[in-house]
Structure formats: structure tokens, C-alpha cells
XYZ file of C-alpha atoms in Angstrom:
711
model
C 250.057 62.382 21.242
C 250.665 62.019 24.976
C 248.742 65.239 25.571
C 245.833 63.900 23.495
C 245.829 60.692 25.521
C 245.699 62.581 28.800
C 242.792 64.639 27.588
C 240.859 61.511 26.592
C 241.422 59.979 29.995
C 240.134 63.092 31.637
C 237.021 63.131 29.527
C 236.264 59.520 30.306
C 236.365 60.260 34.104
C 238.887 57.652 34.768
C 238.102 56.765 38.351
C 240.469 57.807 40.929
C 241.874 54.689 42.493
C 242.415 55.378 46.135
C 245.030 53.052 47.380
C 244.670 52.700 51.109
C 247.297 51.401 53.359
C 245.339 50.971 56.555
C 245.588 49.089 59.723
C 243.521 45.935 59.834
C 240.482 45.939 62.140
C 242.587 45.168 65.152
C 244.617 47.052 67.698
C 247.745 48.654 66.192
C 249.695 50.559 68.770
C 253.145 51.135 67.202
C 253.784 54.785 66.323
C 254.894 55.580 62.786
C 257.546 58.150 61.916
C 258.177 59.801 58.615
C 260.699 57.201 57.509
C 258.119 54.459 57.898
C 255.549 55.970 55.559
C 254.450 53.387 53.010
C 255.139 54.677 49.556
C 254.213 51.690 47.446
C 250.634 50.924 46.595
C 251.269 47.533 45.006
C 248.856 44.709 45.973
C 251.726 42.516 47.111
C 252.880 45.059 49.605
C 249.365 45.609 50.881
C 248.781 41.914 51.309
C 252.056 41.500 53.156
C 251.252 44.306 55.528
C 247.782 42.990 56.148
C 249.048 39.516 56.823
C 251.606 40.807 59.285
C 248.951 42.738 61.136
C 246.619 39.741 61.250
C 249.380 37.585 62.638
C 250.378 40.132 65.256
C 246.864 40.929 66.432
C 245.105 37.670 65.602
C 242.274 39.588 63.979
C 239.182 37.715 62.949
C 237.690 40.602 61.016
C 237.932 40.895 57.227
C 239.043 43.886 55.194
C 236.650 46.635 54.246
C 237.881 48.750 51.362
C 236.494 52.103 52.563
C 237.254 51.876 56.300
C 240.200 52.897 58.413
C 240.752 52.143 62.102
C 242.423 53.981 64.938
C 242.784 53.009 68.575
C 240.999 55.067 71.223
C 242.822 56.564 74.137
C 246.181 56.303 72.306
C 248.745 58.840 73.460
C 252.382 59.035 72.335
C 255.124 61.465 71.421
C 254.105 61.489 67.767
C 250.731 61.552 65.988
C 249.447 58.107 65.135
C 249.304 57.123 61.494
C 245.795 56.154 60.493
C 246.433 55.365 56.807
C 247.594 56.684 53.432
C 245.746 57.935 50.352
C 247.217 57.291 46.905
C 245.990 57.575 43.321
C 247.434 55.785 40.264
C 247.243 59.104 38.420
C 250.217 60.194 40.469
C 253.266 59.742 38.166
C 255.555 60.627 40.986
C 256.149 64.111 39.717
C 254.611 65.548 42.879
C 252.061 67.509 40.884
C 249.151 65.992 42.847
C 247.794 67.492 46.013
C 245.627 65.525 48.503
C 242.742 67.287 50.267
C 240.777 65.924 53.317
C 237.361 67.213 54.517
C 234.563 66.003 56.763
C 234.269 65.059 60.461
C 237.338 66.213 62.352
C 239.307 67.143 59.248
C 242.075 69.542 60.263
C 241.244 69.318 63.994
C 241.371 65.620 64.766
C 242.728 64.193 61.556
C 245.503 65.760 59.491
C 246.609 64.743 55.967
C 249.989 65.219 54.271
C 248.880 66.857 51.042
C 251.906 65.484 49.193
C 252.131 61.918 50.468
C 248.472 61.397 51.405
C 249.356 60.158 54.943
C 246.514 60.633 57.459
C 247.450 61.105 61.150
C 245.303 61.409 64.307
C 246.561 64.465 66.152
C 244.245 64.167 69.179
C 243.409 61.510 71.719
C 240.152 59.764 70.728
C 237.379 58.308 72.888
C 235.110 55.709 71.315
C 232.461 56.227 73.981
C 232.321 59.879 72.946
C 232.298 59.257 69.163
C 232.750 55.869 67.554
C 233.356 56.797 63.886
C 234.113 59.727 61.608
C 233.027 60.204 58.008
C 235.547 62.025 55.804
C 235.948 62.874 52.128
C 239.222 62.647 50.174
C 240.077 64.262 46.841
C 243.121 64.578 44.584
C 243.636 67.895 42.778
C 246.280 69.392 40.523
C 248.954 71.078 42.624
C 249.192 74.124 40.412
C 245.672 74.628 39.183
C 243.793 72.965 42.101
C 241.682 71.332 39.448
C 240.144 68.018 40.643
C 241.757 65.105 38.980
C 238.880 62.799 40.011
C 235.584 62.983 41.874
C 235.725 63.128 45.730
C 235.627 59.804 47.557
C 234.029 59.220 51.000
C 235.436 56.862 53.596
C 235.028 56.124 57.350
C 237.536 56.136 60.170
C 236.351 53.943 63.054
C 237.647 54.308 66.598
C 238.635 50.913 67.920
C 237.514 50.092 71.465
C 239.764 49.223 74.366
C 238.607 48.130 77.823
C 238.714 51.534 79.475
C 235.281 51.583 81.204
C 234.375 49.696 84.331
C 230.829 48.309 84.824
C 228.419 50.613 86.672
C 225.181 49.989 88.621
C 223.223 53.063 87.658
C 220.184 52.393 89.916
C 222.019 51.309 93.048
C 221.955 50.978 95.938
C 219.063 48.532 95.730
C 216.328 47.433 98.131
C 214.258 44.265 97.969
C 211.938 42.218 100.148
C 211.240 38.539 100.496
C 208.796 36.793 102.868
C 210.347 35.120 105.843
C 210.247 31.328 105.962
C 210.629 31.208 102.169
C 211.921 27.991 100.615
C 215.418 27.619 99.237
C 215.943 29.335 95.877
C 213.121 31.858 96.212
C 213.766 34.722 93.812
C 214.440 38.033 95.567
C 215.267 40.488 92.761
C 217.730 41.060 89.924
C 220.214 43.873 89.390
C 221.776 45.096 86.160
C 225.065 46.837 85.499
C 226.058 48.661 82.336
C 229.461 48.904 80.585
C 230.195 51.763 78.205
C 232.655 49.680 76.167
C 231.757 48.164 72.810
C 229.580 45.086 73.396
C 230.303 43.849 69.852
C 234.074 43.975 69.876
C 235.883 41.640 72.217
C 234.870 40.953 75.826
C 235.200 44.499 77.099
C 231.459 44.659 77.866
C 230.835 41.035 78.773
C 229.822 41.093 82.456
C 229.849 38.412 85.104
C 228.115 38.919 88.489
C 229.108 37.629 91.909
C 228.324 38.275 95.582
C 231.155 39.669 97.651
C 229.167 39.850 100.888
C 225.870 38.224 101.859
C 226.653 34.534 101.902
C 225.431 32.080 102.911
C 222.016 33.666 102.883
C 221.764 34.674 99.217
C 223.172 33.627 95.840
C 223.300 35.265 92.396
C 223.127 33.977 88.845
C 226.482 35.014 87.219
C 225.007 36.032 83.897
C 221.404 37.110 84.671
C 222.127 38.730 88.073
C 219.015 37.122 89.599
C 219.397 36.999 93.377
C 217.846 34.087 95.265
C 217.662 32.839 98.810
C 220.467 30.420 99.663
C 219.064 29.315 103.037
C 215.521 28.076 103.680
C 213.158 29.328 106.405
C 214.951 32.516 107.335
C 213.183 33.956 110.397
C 212.312 37.661 110.486
C 212.020 37.554 114.254
C 215.693 36.411 114.409
C 217.058 38.841 111.800
C 215.017 41.149 109.637
C 217.510 42.877 107.340
C 220.517 41.711 105.288
C 223.155 43.677 103.355
C 224.388 42.059 100.140
C 227.401 43.404 98.165
C 227.245 42.555 94.453
C 230.113 42.800 91.944
C 229.952 43.041 88.150
C 233.234 42.295 86.264
C 233.839 42.696 82.537
C 236.112 40.681 80.236
C 233.911 37.711 81.086
C 235.232 37.695 84.603
C 238.816 37.001 83.573
C 241.784 38.591 85.208
C 242.644 42.032 83.968
C 239.010 43.031 83.622
C 237.412 46.027 85.291
C 234.703 45.691 87.949
C 232.026 47.695 89.744
C 230.056 47.001 92.921
C 226.728 47.936 94.488
C 224.761 47.097 97.626
C 221.392 45.402 98.012
C 219.430 45.623 101.252
C 217.085 42.658 101.618
C 214.281 42.922 104.175
C 212.345 39.874 105.323
C 208.622 40.594 105.367
C 206.458 39.170 108.119
C 204.199 36.140 107.908
C 201.921 34.908 110.658
C 204.146 32.187 112.058
C 203.858 33.089 115.764
C 200.819 32.739 118.076
C 199.824 35.437 120.596
C 201.093 35.005 124.139
C 199.777 36.703 127.286
C 202.417 38.580 129.219
C 201.125 37.002 132.431
C 198.821 34.129 133.205
C 196.880 35.901 135.988
C 195.549 39.466 136.075
C 194.089 41.257 139.124
C 191.684 44.203 138.934
C 189.503 45.987 141.491
C 186.397 48.053 140.773
C 183.986 50.075 142.956
C 180.496 48.707 143.035
C 179.002 52.047 141.898
C 181.072 52.262 138.722
C 179.140 53.477 135.678
C 178.098 50.857 133.152
C 180.473 50.661 130.194
C 183.471 51.813 132.216
C 186.795 50.137 131.385
C 187.864 48.055 134.383
C 191.235 46.870 133.077
C 193.308 45.816 130.082
C 194.960 42.525 129.190
C 197.508 42.099 126.406
C 198.742 39.122 124.434
C 202.069 39.817 122.740
C 202.720 38.590 119.216
C 206.175 38.565 117.653
C 204.604 39.162 114.274
C 203.756 42.642 113.074
C 200.911 44.379 111.253
C 197.755 42.428 110.639
C 199.596 39.201 111.507
C 199.777 40.451 115.091
C 196.085 41.361 115.335
C 194.270 39.376 118.000
C 190.663 39.189 119.103
C 189.756 38.783 122.755
C 186.850 36.839 124.261
C 185.606 35.764 127.694
C 185.226 32.021 127.365
C 184.496 31.025 130.966
C 183.987 32.304 134.501
C 181.297 33.391 136.947
C 181.092 36.943 135.582
C 180.376 36.328 131.913
C 176.990 38.042 132.250
C 178.375 41.101 134.043
C 181.538 41.779 132.051
C 182.573 41.974 128.410
C 185.898 42.339 126.610
C 186.590 44.284 123.433
C 189.687 44.489 121.236
C 191.656 47.706 120.819
C 192.997 47.611 117.252
C 195.584 50.314 117.951
C 197.097 49.006 121.188
C 196.419 45.346 120.316
C 195.051 44.632 123.782
C 191.736 43.608 125.321
C 189.590 46.057 127.333
C 187.341 44.607 130.050
C 184.158 46.649 130.585
C 181.174 46.446 132.922
C 177.870 45.373 131.363
C 175.587 45.170 134.421
C 175.579 46.886 137.845
C 177.680 45.419 140.647
C 176.598 44.902 144.230
C 179.263 44.488 146.851
C 176.744 43.194 149.368
C 175.676 40.300 147.120
C 179.057 39.267 145.543
C 182.521 40.588 146.263
C 184.690 39.024 143.519
C 184.542 37.407 140.080
C 186.841 35.153 138.035
C 187.045 35.277 134.247
C 188.935 33.232 131.684
C 189.894 35.289 128.652
C 191.292 34.122 125.326
C 193.386 35.911 122.689
C 193.387 34.464 119.155
C 194.987 35.637 115.915
C 192.561 37.182 113.477
C 194.481 36.235 110.310
C 195.686 32.629 110.221
C 198.304 31.419 107.729
C 197.381 27.823 106.834
C 201.052 27.009 106.140
C 201.781 27.202 109.859
C 198.534 25.847 111.303
C 200.266 22.557 112.019
C 202.358 24.270 114.666
C 199.334 24.389 116.967
C 196.453 26.759 117.804
C 197.320 30.409 117.333
C 195.694 31.463 120.624
C 196.393 31.780 124.333
C 194.370 32.078 127.556
C 194.737 33.923 130.866
C 192.788 34.234 134.133
C 191.341 37.554 135.320
C 190.248 38.110 138.934
C 188.023 41.136 139.629
C 187.461 42.310 143.199
C 184.389 44.469 143.924
C 184.995 47.318 146.367
C 182.305 48.639 148.679
C 181.015 52.147 147.917
C 178.707 54.501 149.786
C 175.563 53.995 147.734
C 172.461 56.191 147.791
C 169.213 54.919 149.333
C 167.212 52.389 147.374
C 163.402 52.663 147.249
C 161.337 49.536 147.547
C 159.775 50.307 144.165
C 160.982 52.271 141.141
C 157.606 54.084 141.010
C 154.565 54.392 143.262
C 150.861 54.658 142.379
C 148.520 55.940 145.091
C 144.742 56.547 145.078
C 142.672 58.907 147.186
C 139.013 59.939 147.104
C 138.330 63.551 146.397
C 136.357 63.942 149.631
C 139.213 62.570 151.760
C 139.749 64.383 155.040
C 142.720 66.665 155.539
C 145.810 65.037 157.094
C 144.530 61.601 156.139
C 147.213 59.113 155.014
C 147.225 58.556 151.248
C 150.044 56.028 151.070
C 153.631 55.302 152.075
C 157.051 54.992 150.425
C 159.983 53.052 151.879
C 163.726 53.139 151.204
C 166.868 51.615 152.707
C 170.621 52.162 152.654
C 172.128 49.193 150.724
C 175.544 49.570 152.407
C 176.678 47.281 155.185
C 176.817 50.234 157.586
C 173.191 51.133 156.997
C 172.290 54.790 157.545
C 168.834 56.079 158.639
C 166.768 57.673 155.882
C 164.806 60.929 155.881
C 162.021 61.600 153.377
C 160.909 64.859 151.782
C 158.801 66.112 148.886
C 160.420 67.901 145.976
C 158.344 71.082 146.135
C 159.056 71.830 142.492
C 156.632 68.990 141.786
C 154.069 70.154 144.399
C 153.930 73.916 144.037
C 150.495 74.188 145.694
C 151.692 72.090 148.659
C 148.717 69.750 148.493
C 150.618 66.894 150.144
C 152.891 66.323 153.131
C 155.202 63.435 154.035
C 156.425 62.112 157.336
C 160.216 62.500 157.260
C 160.779 59.340 159.302
C 158.399 56.713 157.936
C 157.548 58.097 154.457
C 153.755 58.320 154.981
C 152.127 60.769 152.553
C 149.175 62.807 153.905
C 146.678 65.216 152.369
C 147.331 68.901 153.054
C 144.566 70.603 151.005
C 141.180 69.404 149.690
C 141.148 67.632 146.339
C 138.698 68.051 143.506
C 138.702 65.366 140.865
C 136.800 67.616 138.491
C 139.752 70.058 138.544
C 142.619 67.565 138.407
C 142.510 63.779 138.266
C 146.271 63.146 138.588
C 148.961 64.626 140.806
C 152.585 63.678 140.115
C 155.115 64.399 142.832
C 158.702 63.335 143.533
C 159.833 61.934 146.879
C 163.455 62.417 147.992
C 165.249 59.959 150.276
C 168.436 61.260 151.976
C 170.952 59.434 154.127
C 171.249 61.091 157.531
C 174.956 60.264 157.843
C 175.834 61.505 154.364
C 173.532 64.125 152.945
C 175.147 63.836 149.527
C 173.659 60.367 149.101
C 170.109 60.949 147.885
C 167.615 59.128 145.702
C 164.405 60.196 144.025
C 161.278 58.293 143.123
C 158.173 59.424 141.192
C 154.799 59.082 142.929
C 151.571 59.279 140.910
C 148.432 60.095 142.943
C 145.068 59.424 141.328
C 142.021 61.259 142.687
C 139.020 58.937 142.827
C 135.583 60.268 142.052
C 132.738 60.713 144.536
C 129.206 61.767 143.642
C 129.404 65.421 144.606
C 127.931 67.075 141.499
C 124.224 67.068 140.536
C 123.333 66.606 136.865
C 122.028 69.548 134.821
C 120.992 70.444 131.286
C 123.821 70.037 128.806
C 123.099 73.553 127.439
C 120.619 76.454 127.611
C 117.665 74.913 125.842
C 114.728 76.941 124.372
C 111.853 75.098 122.721
C 109.408 76.385 120.097
C 105.818 75.167 119.894
C 103.736 75.697 116.762
C 100.198 76.963 117.248
C 99.040 74.498 114.645
C 100.987 71.634 116.178
C 99.576 68.159 116.687
C 99.067 66.274 119.955
C 102.016 64.011 120.838
C 104.413 66.045 118.722
C 107.993 66.169 120.084
C 108.679 69.793 120.957
C 112.304 69.434 122.158
C 114.849 66.769 123.039
C 117.198 67.598 125.887
C 120.196 65.833 127.443
C 121.991 66.191 130.733
C 125.574 66.150 131.917
C 127.273 65.342 135.204
C 130.778 66.505 136.167
C 131.263 63.309 138.113
C 132.697 60.213 136.486
C 131.005 57.039 137.736
C 132.657 53.742 136.928
C 129.680 52.397 135.013
C 128.852 55.605 133.163
C 125.982 58.039 133.619
C 122.337 57.093 133.931
C 119.863 59.923 134.472
C 116.276 59.937 135.734
C 113.947 62.700 134.522
C 110.679 63.776 136.198
C 108.374 66.752 136.579
C 107.746 68.572 139.792
C 105.263 66.702 141.982
C 102.684 69.466 141.638
C 103.049 69.343 137.829
C 102.857 65.629 137.315
C 99.379 66.041 135.839
C 100.423 68.898 133.573
C 97.590 69.448 131.020
C 99.870 70.848 128.313
C 103.090 68.799 128.225
C 104.486 65.424 129.041
C 107.989 63.897 129.016
C 109.457 60.681 127.595
C 112.842 59.080 128.530
C 114.905 57.932 125.507
C 117.303 54.996 125.326
C 120.291 57.263 124.731
C 119.883 58.847 128.168
C 118.126 61.907 126.710
C 114.583 63.270 127.299
C 111.864 64.247 124.822
C 109.131 66.857 125.653
C 105.810 66.278 123.916
C 102.679 68.406 123.537
C 99.515 66.862 124.962
C 97.077 68.743 122.721
C 96.846 71.218 119.879
C 95.305 74.641 119.665
C 97.971 76.614 121.515
C 97.436 80.357 121.094
C 100.285 82.804 121.550
C 97.760 85.623 121.837
C 96.487 83.913 124.895
C 99.842 82.752 126.278
C 103.137 83.241 124.571
C 105.630 81.402 126.871
C 105.433 78.260 129.017
C 108.029 77.296 131.619
C 108.464 73.568 132.292
C 110.609 72.626 135.365
C 112.305 69.183 135.015
C 114.018 67.254 137.809
C 117.250 65.418 136.766
C 118.692 62.742 139.088
C 121.899 60.714 138.742
C 122.595 57.116 139.747
C 125.205 57.924 142.391
C 125.303 56.756 145.970
C 123.684 58.744 147.369
C 121.980 60.113 144.244
C 121.982 63.841 143.549
C 119.403 65.811 141.598
C 118.726 69.316 140.347
C 115.853 71.152 138.675
C 116.309 72.737 135.256
C 113.603 74.819 133.586
C 112.822 74.530 129.894
C 111.359 77.642 128.207
C 108.717 76.827 125.575
C 107.633 79.599 123.203
C 104.461 79.487 121.154
C 105.134 80.520 117.551
C 103.347 80.887 114.277
C 104.430 78.218 111.834
C 103.837 77.362 108.224
C 101.772 74.376 107.183
C 104.882 72.212 107.051
C 105.862 73.163 110.613
C 108.517 75.830 109.898
C 108.509 78.528 112.581
C 107.815 81.967 111.080
C 107.107 84.303 113.986
C 107.038 84.034 117.748
C 105.886 87.657 118.477
C 102.327 88.339 119.683
C 102.118 91.670 117.739
C 102.598 89.937 114.447
C 99.392 88.017 115.067
C 97.116 91.125 114.813
C 98.410 92.303 111.456
C 95.920 92.529 108.595
C 95.206 89.165 107.156
C 95.302 90.444 103.587
C 98.999 91.391 103.798
C 101.554 88.797 102.969
C 104.909 88.604 104.646
C 106.669 90.049 101.577
C 104.318 92.992 101.413
C 104.818 93.682 105.090
C 108.576 93.705 104.637
C 108.287 96.093 101.674
C 106.097 98.495 103.689
C 108.523 98.477 106.582
C 111.415 99.135 104.196
C 109.604 102.123 102.698
C 108.831 103.519 106.133
C 112.468 103.227 107.163
C 113.602 104.905 103.916
C 111.149 107.814 104.436
C 112.347 108.231 108.008
C 115.952 108.400 106.847
C 115.096 111.010 104.182
C 113.184 113.143 106.707
C 116.014 112.985 109.184
C 118.552 114.012 106.550
C 116.337 116.862 105.341
C 115.758 118.234 108.822
C 119.437 117.963 109.658
C 120.532 119.836 106.529
C 117.854 122.502 107.039
C 118.925 123.019 110.599
C 122.602 123.354 109.705
C 121.688 125.887 107.028
C 119.690 128.175 109.367
C 121.864 127.791 112.407
C 124.276 130.721 113.007
C 127.953 130.014 112.944
C 128.510 131.525 116.405
C 126.228 130.788 119.360
C 125.235 133.801 121.294
C 126.548 134.047 124.775
C 123.182 134.782 126.316
C 121.667 131.580 125.018
C 121.472 128.726 127.436
C 121.870 125.379 125.780
C 120.129 123.678 128.665
C 116.890 125.295 127.632
C 116.712 122.816 124.746
C 116.115 119.924 127.163
C 112.530 118.631 126.908
C 111.036 117.139 129.984
C 108.197 114.698 130.068
C 106.235 114.251 133.239
C 103.721 111.854 131.819
C 103.707 108.401 133.320
C 104.008 105.477 131.023
C 101.454 102.821 130.521
C 103.720 99.892 131.563
C 102.941 96.656 129.731
C 100.096 98.276 127.879
C 102.532 100.603 126.102
C 104.823 97.747 125.165
C 101.899 95.828 123.724
C 100.765 98.833 121.744
C 104.019 99.089 119.753
C 106.892 96.650 119.267
C 110.051 98.611 118.384
C 111.907 95.348 117.719
C 109.762 94.826 114.634
C 110.963 98.094 113.123
C 114.572 97.551 114.070
C 114.613 94.088 112.500
C 112.001 93.565 109.792
C 113.235 89.985 109.404
C 112.139 89.261 112.934
C 108.640 88.460 111.707
C 109.945 85.328 110.021
C 112.910 84.807 112.334
C 113.346 83.263 115.762
C 113.873 86.363 117.862
C 111.921 85.782 121.097
C 110.297 88.605 123.012
C 110.368 88.195 126.759
C 108.030 89.951 129.040
C 109.420 91.045 132.328
C 106.427 89.656 134.110
C 106.881 86.215 132.618
C 110.600 85.987 133.481
C 110.137 86.984 137.043
C 109.153 83.550 138.268
C 106.955 80.504 137.728
C 103.222 80.771 138.174
C 100.491 78.217 137.672
C 99.282 80.209 134.665
C 102.673 79.858 132.958
C 102.288 76.122 132.409
């Protein structure tokens, strides 16, 4: 019957009751030896033990059925007892074996397989591992058959205050503006404590300042650092070192502490005006200094730094405000005085300026302290310099007539030495500007004379350069441009504007304009050109032509009658006298050639050759051209035929006894002169278009001179 009962209990999976005898959740430091192992698992004994532990350690934490606790960092001669496992299936016959598995089983934690006592055999560190999860099981000693399912429980490592606070980001740096009010926040620092922040006060930190009073203070709990003094001046002290301490255990005695340093730098604000290093500055400058040259520097010092020390400089008063200027050098923070206009020692030898330096960036918080500016006086002394000669004018304009006599005076230039010890001046011409040496100059008085004749029609302007040199110092020279204008005189007679040739139609009408001509004059009168046209005195009553002056200063030639006949006279020459309006007036005679031509009914010139007049009346111009073309073609064919025939019959080698000169044909007949030329006009054959064109044919007799028959 007992065996049957045991089997039924096994089938019903009677739960294994693990009776734990564990330390309460408080610090238990007393080692346990074998004689102190708790054997009883009765509730009364457990309650008594728990009450004793609560009284000894004043624990405020309640019991948790599946947790055990062990102190960290415990070291002693014997392993520390963590707790005991016990099952109510154990009849005390020692047939039950306890097995432990899980985190640290066998290496950190060891179990007595008979009694179920669990010991920690190694020193534990909560900061390394805070809890261990293990599994306990009771098995039959002989068969190793589980008597109940495995049960899981946790062993927690209890914290002790074994870690001091640490400032992981230190040392620290912070800034705060100077002149800040009391209590201005600077920064905050944070320390960390590796102890358990939940259990006890091991990780409760309190902050304090060990060094840095009375300038700064710190909030004990938040570690916010603030200014403890108002209006700290950067110019007096710029940097402060603050030592900060963090202490655990709420700051109570026995706690651990850690320290760090904080460097606080006061940043600059514009609370100081600029101040000149001296109230009076002296500078000297040569009178020939180049414009824009720096004469001197003035500096206003500012105790501030950066942009708060930037100052602008101005000239606010003085007798040299128009001659000098001052600019600010952003790098050196000083003022540079420069020359704006030329100086003259002989006219003024010194100048006084009042300069001002003012801050560029003004902080309104400190404007009540007064103007952030300062002034100083600058005296500038002008030194005499050996200056080059000075001409009386920057440029000269001279005029001379083109018929001026050689060595005549055109004009004069003057120069002087501006120095007090005046030096004599010598004048010369820069020959690079007068390569043809058309002008000379008197070295002593600067009078310019004419060296070669001038012709306005060749060049109206001559530009030369005059050099003035000090006799005492040849290195002091000056140059001046001289422009010489050549004035016109009436030295050119007018003439036809071009080679005119007029054409007169045989069927023209009386009064018809044959040609319009114009004249030109190389001279350039002030009021423009006005020409007078006339015929030769002996041709005033010319029966064939007359002239008419036009308003545009041109001349028209008109025919007096009709019925001109080129067979009778082919060319007329009409001399015309052209006079200008100069003083005295000049005139010249130009001859107009007038050719008589055959024209169409509408006045279009068709032919001006006499030979064309005797052609058969029945032939038209087109037919005549066709005949001439055929004749030329036949001549070309004949020439080609004869040439080919000759080359065919001619031997390849000329005999030596033949004299080539025998082929020369000599003609001893005398020509008929003009009669031969009238008999045949070769020009007509060479240019068939000449019948209708404008190709004139001149007779040698007609071009030889002017005869009464020609007009």
C-alpha cells in the first residue's frame, strides 16, 4: 500500500516544494560553517531567521520567494553561504540528490548535493554582473531520476559603496561674458557613480566647489555653476580655475568622492574706449612725395580685443583737411595718413590736423560711461625738395603761316625753377618728335623758330615736345607738348576736279547742257571755296559753246546751235579759266575736250568714230556686228589652216645652208599718213562693240595743240 501511494503521488506530479533559507534583501556578512547549516524547513524557523535578519540590517525590502542575495566584494576564509534548497519529498533517508545548473553553476556557485546548501566560491562584483539565473532540481540518488520538475531562481548580487564618483568628460572649459550680473549661469558638469542608484545612497551625489570661490558657486544637486561676483573684468583677470568635487552617500561622511577642474574664461565685451598713445604726433614729408604715399601712422589703443577693439579714424579739423586723408588698417588697428594733393614747400611749410579714433561696434550697455572715442593732434612739416622746372602752361598752341620765312619766330615757351634757390633753365627740342628738324628753339629764352619751309597741304599740324633742364642739376627736367598749326595761304590755283571729256550729239538741240564740271583747290580758305569761270578773251564770242555758272559752285557747258557734223569736225577743245577768291586770287586754264558723236533719237550716244558715218545706210547695227563676227571667224580659220599646212610641209631639220634672215620682208613704200588712217580703222575690227560704245579716236593732229578751227 505504501508503494501504491508513492506511485500515485508521482503520477500526479506533486510539485517539488523548494524550501529556501535565504538571506533577506540586506547585507549579511557573517560567514557560515558546516555546523551552522540550517536543516529545518519549518515556517516558524524561517520566520525567526528572517526577523532576526531584518532587525540586524534594518531592511525595508520584502521577501521574494524565488530570489537569493549575496554581498559583492565579500572575501573571507570560507565560502559564503547563499542559501539552502530543500524538498518535502526528502524523508531524511538521504536518497535525494540536489543538482544546480545555470549562470555560474560549478564555477561561482557550488551546491552540496546532499544538504542543498549553496555557497559562493568566488568574489563577486555587482558592477560586473548584478544577478545570476540558476536552475535547481532534486533527483533520486541511485537512479538519478527527477523527483520533480526543475525550478528556476535568481541570485542577486547586493551592492556596497565600492565605486567613487567619476567625471568622465573632464577637465572642463567654459566661457562667460565679462561684466555679467550675479548668478549668471556658466555651465554644468556631471559625474557618474557605478554603484546601484536604486539601493541605498551609494550613488547619490552631492557637488561642491573646492577651489574657485568667491567668484563662482555650484548647485549641490544639479551641478550648475554660476557667477558668484558681479561685473568681473576681463581686463583685470581673464581666466579662472575651478575645482569641483562630487561625493556619494548624499555627501555624508564615509562616502567616496571624485574631483575635476573647470577653466572659466571671461569673454570680451566693448566696455573700454580707444585711447591714443600720445596726444601729439609729428611727421615730416618731402614736398615732391607721390600722391597716395603714407606719411605716418597714429594708433589708439583699446583694452578690448577682436571686433570690440576695432576703431575708425577720421580727420575732423585742421588746415590740411583738403590735402591729407586718413584710413583705418584693420589688421594693425591704426590710422594711416596719406597725401591727397601735391605739396608746395614754397607756399606752405607745415600743417596741423586733428584726428579722431572711435569704436566701430558700440555696446549700448556701457554707453553711459561716455563717448567711446579719443582725439589727437598731428603736425606735418613739409620739407623742401629739388623740384624740376615748371612751365608756364601745361600745353602750348602755336600758329604759323605756311609761307613764313625761315628762322622766323613762331612762338615762345617759358619755365622756371620753383625752388627757393632758383636755377637757370635751358630749353631743347625732343628730336624724336621732330625727326625732320623743321623747328629750332633758343636754349636761353625758349623762342621757337622755323628751320624748313612748311606746306599746309602736306601737313596741317606739327606736334613737338620741348624739354626744360636745370643748369645746376641736369637730372631735373620737365617736358611740355607744343602743337603747331600751319595756317593756309592762297598758294594753289584751282583746277578741274577730274579729267573731263564731253560728248555732243549731232542731233542735239541748241541750249542743251553738254557737260557739267566742278573745280577743286588745295587751299583751305576760312569761308570756303568760291570759283569764277570764264572763257579765254579771244573765245568770249565762241559761236559753238557757252558756259553757265551754277549755284553749287559748278559750271555747265551748253551748245549754242544744232547741226554739228563729226564728218566735218570730230573734236572741239574748249579752254576754261578758273579763278579762286583768295587774296590775291589765283587762276588756271583747264581744257575740256568735246567729241561729236552719233546718238539715237532719245539722245543715247552710239558711235563717236568718223568711219562709222560712211557705212551703208541699209545695214543696221546688229547686221554690221554679225558681218564683223563672220569676218573674224573666217580669218581665224584661215590662219589655223595655213599654220597646220605649214607645219605639215616643213622639214623637221632646217638645213644649214638656209639663212633664216632671208625670210624678212622689207617694205620701202611710204605711207599715206592721215589718209591711210582714214581709209581703214583697225580699232573697229579689234572691238566690234566700239560702234555703239564710247571709245574715242584721237587724231594726232588734233591733240597737238589748239587752233581756231578746233573750236
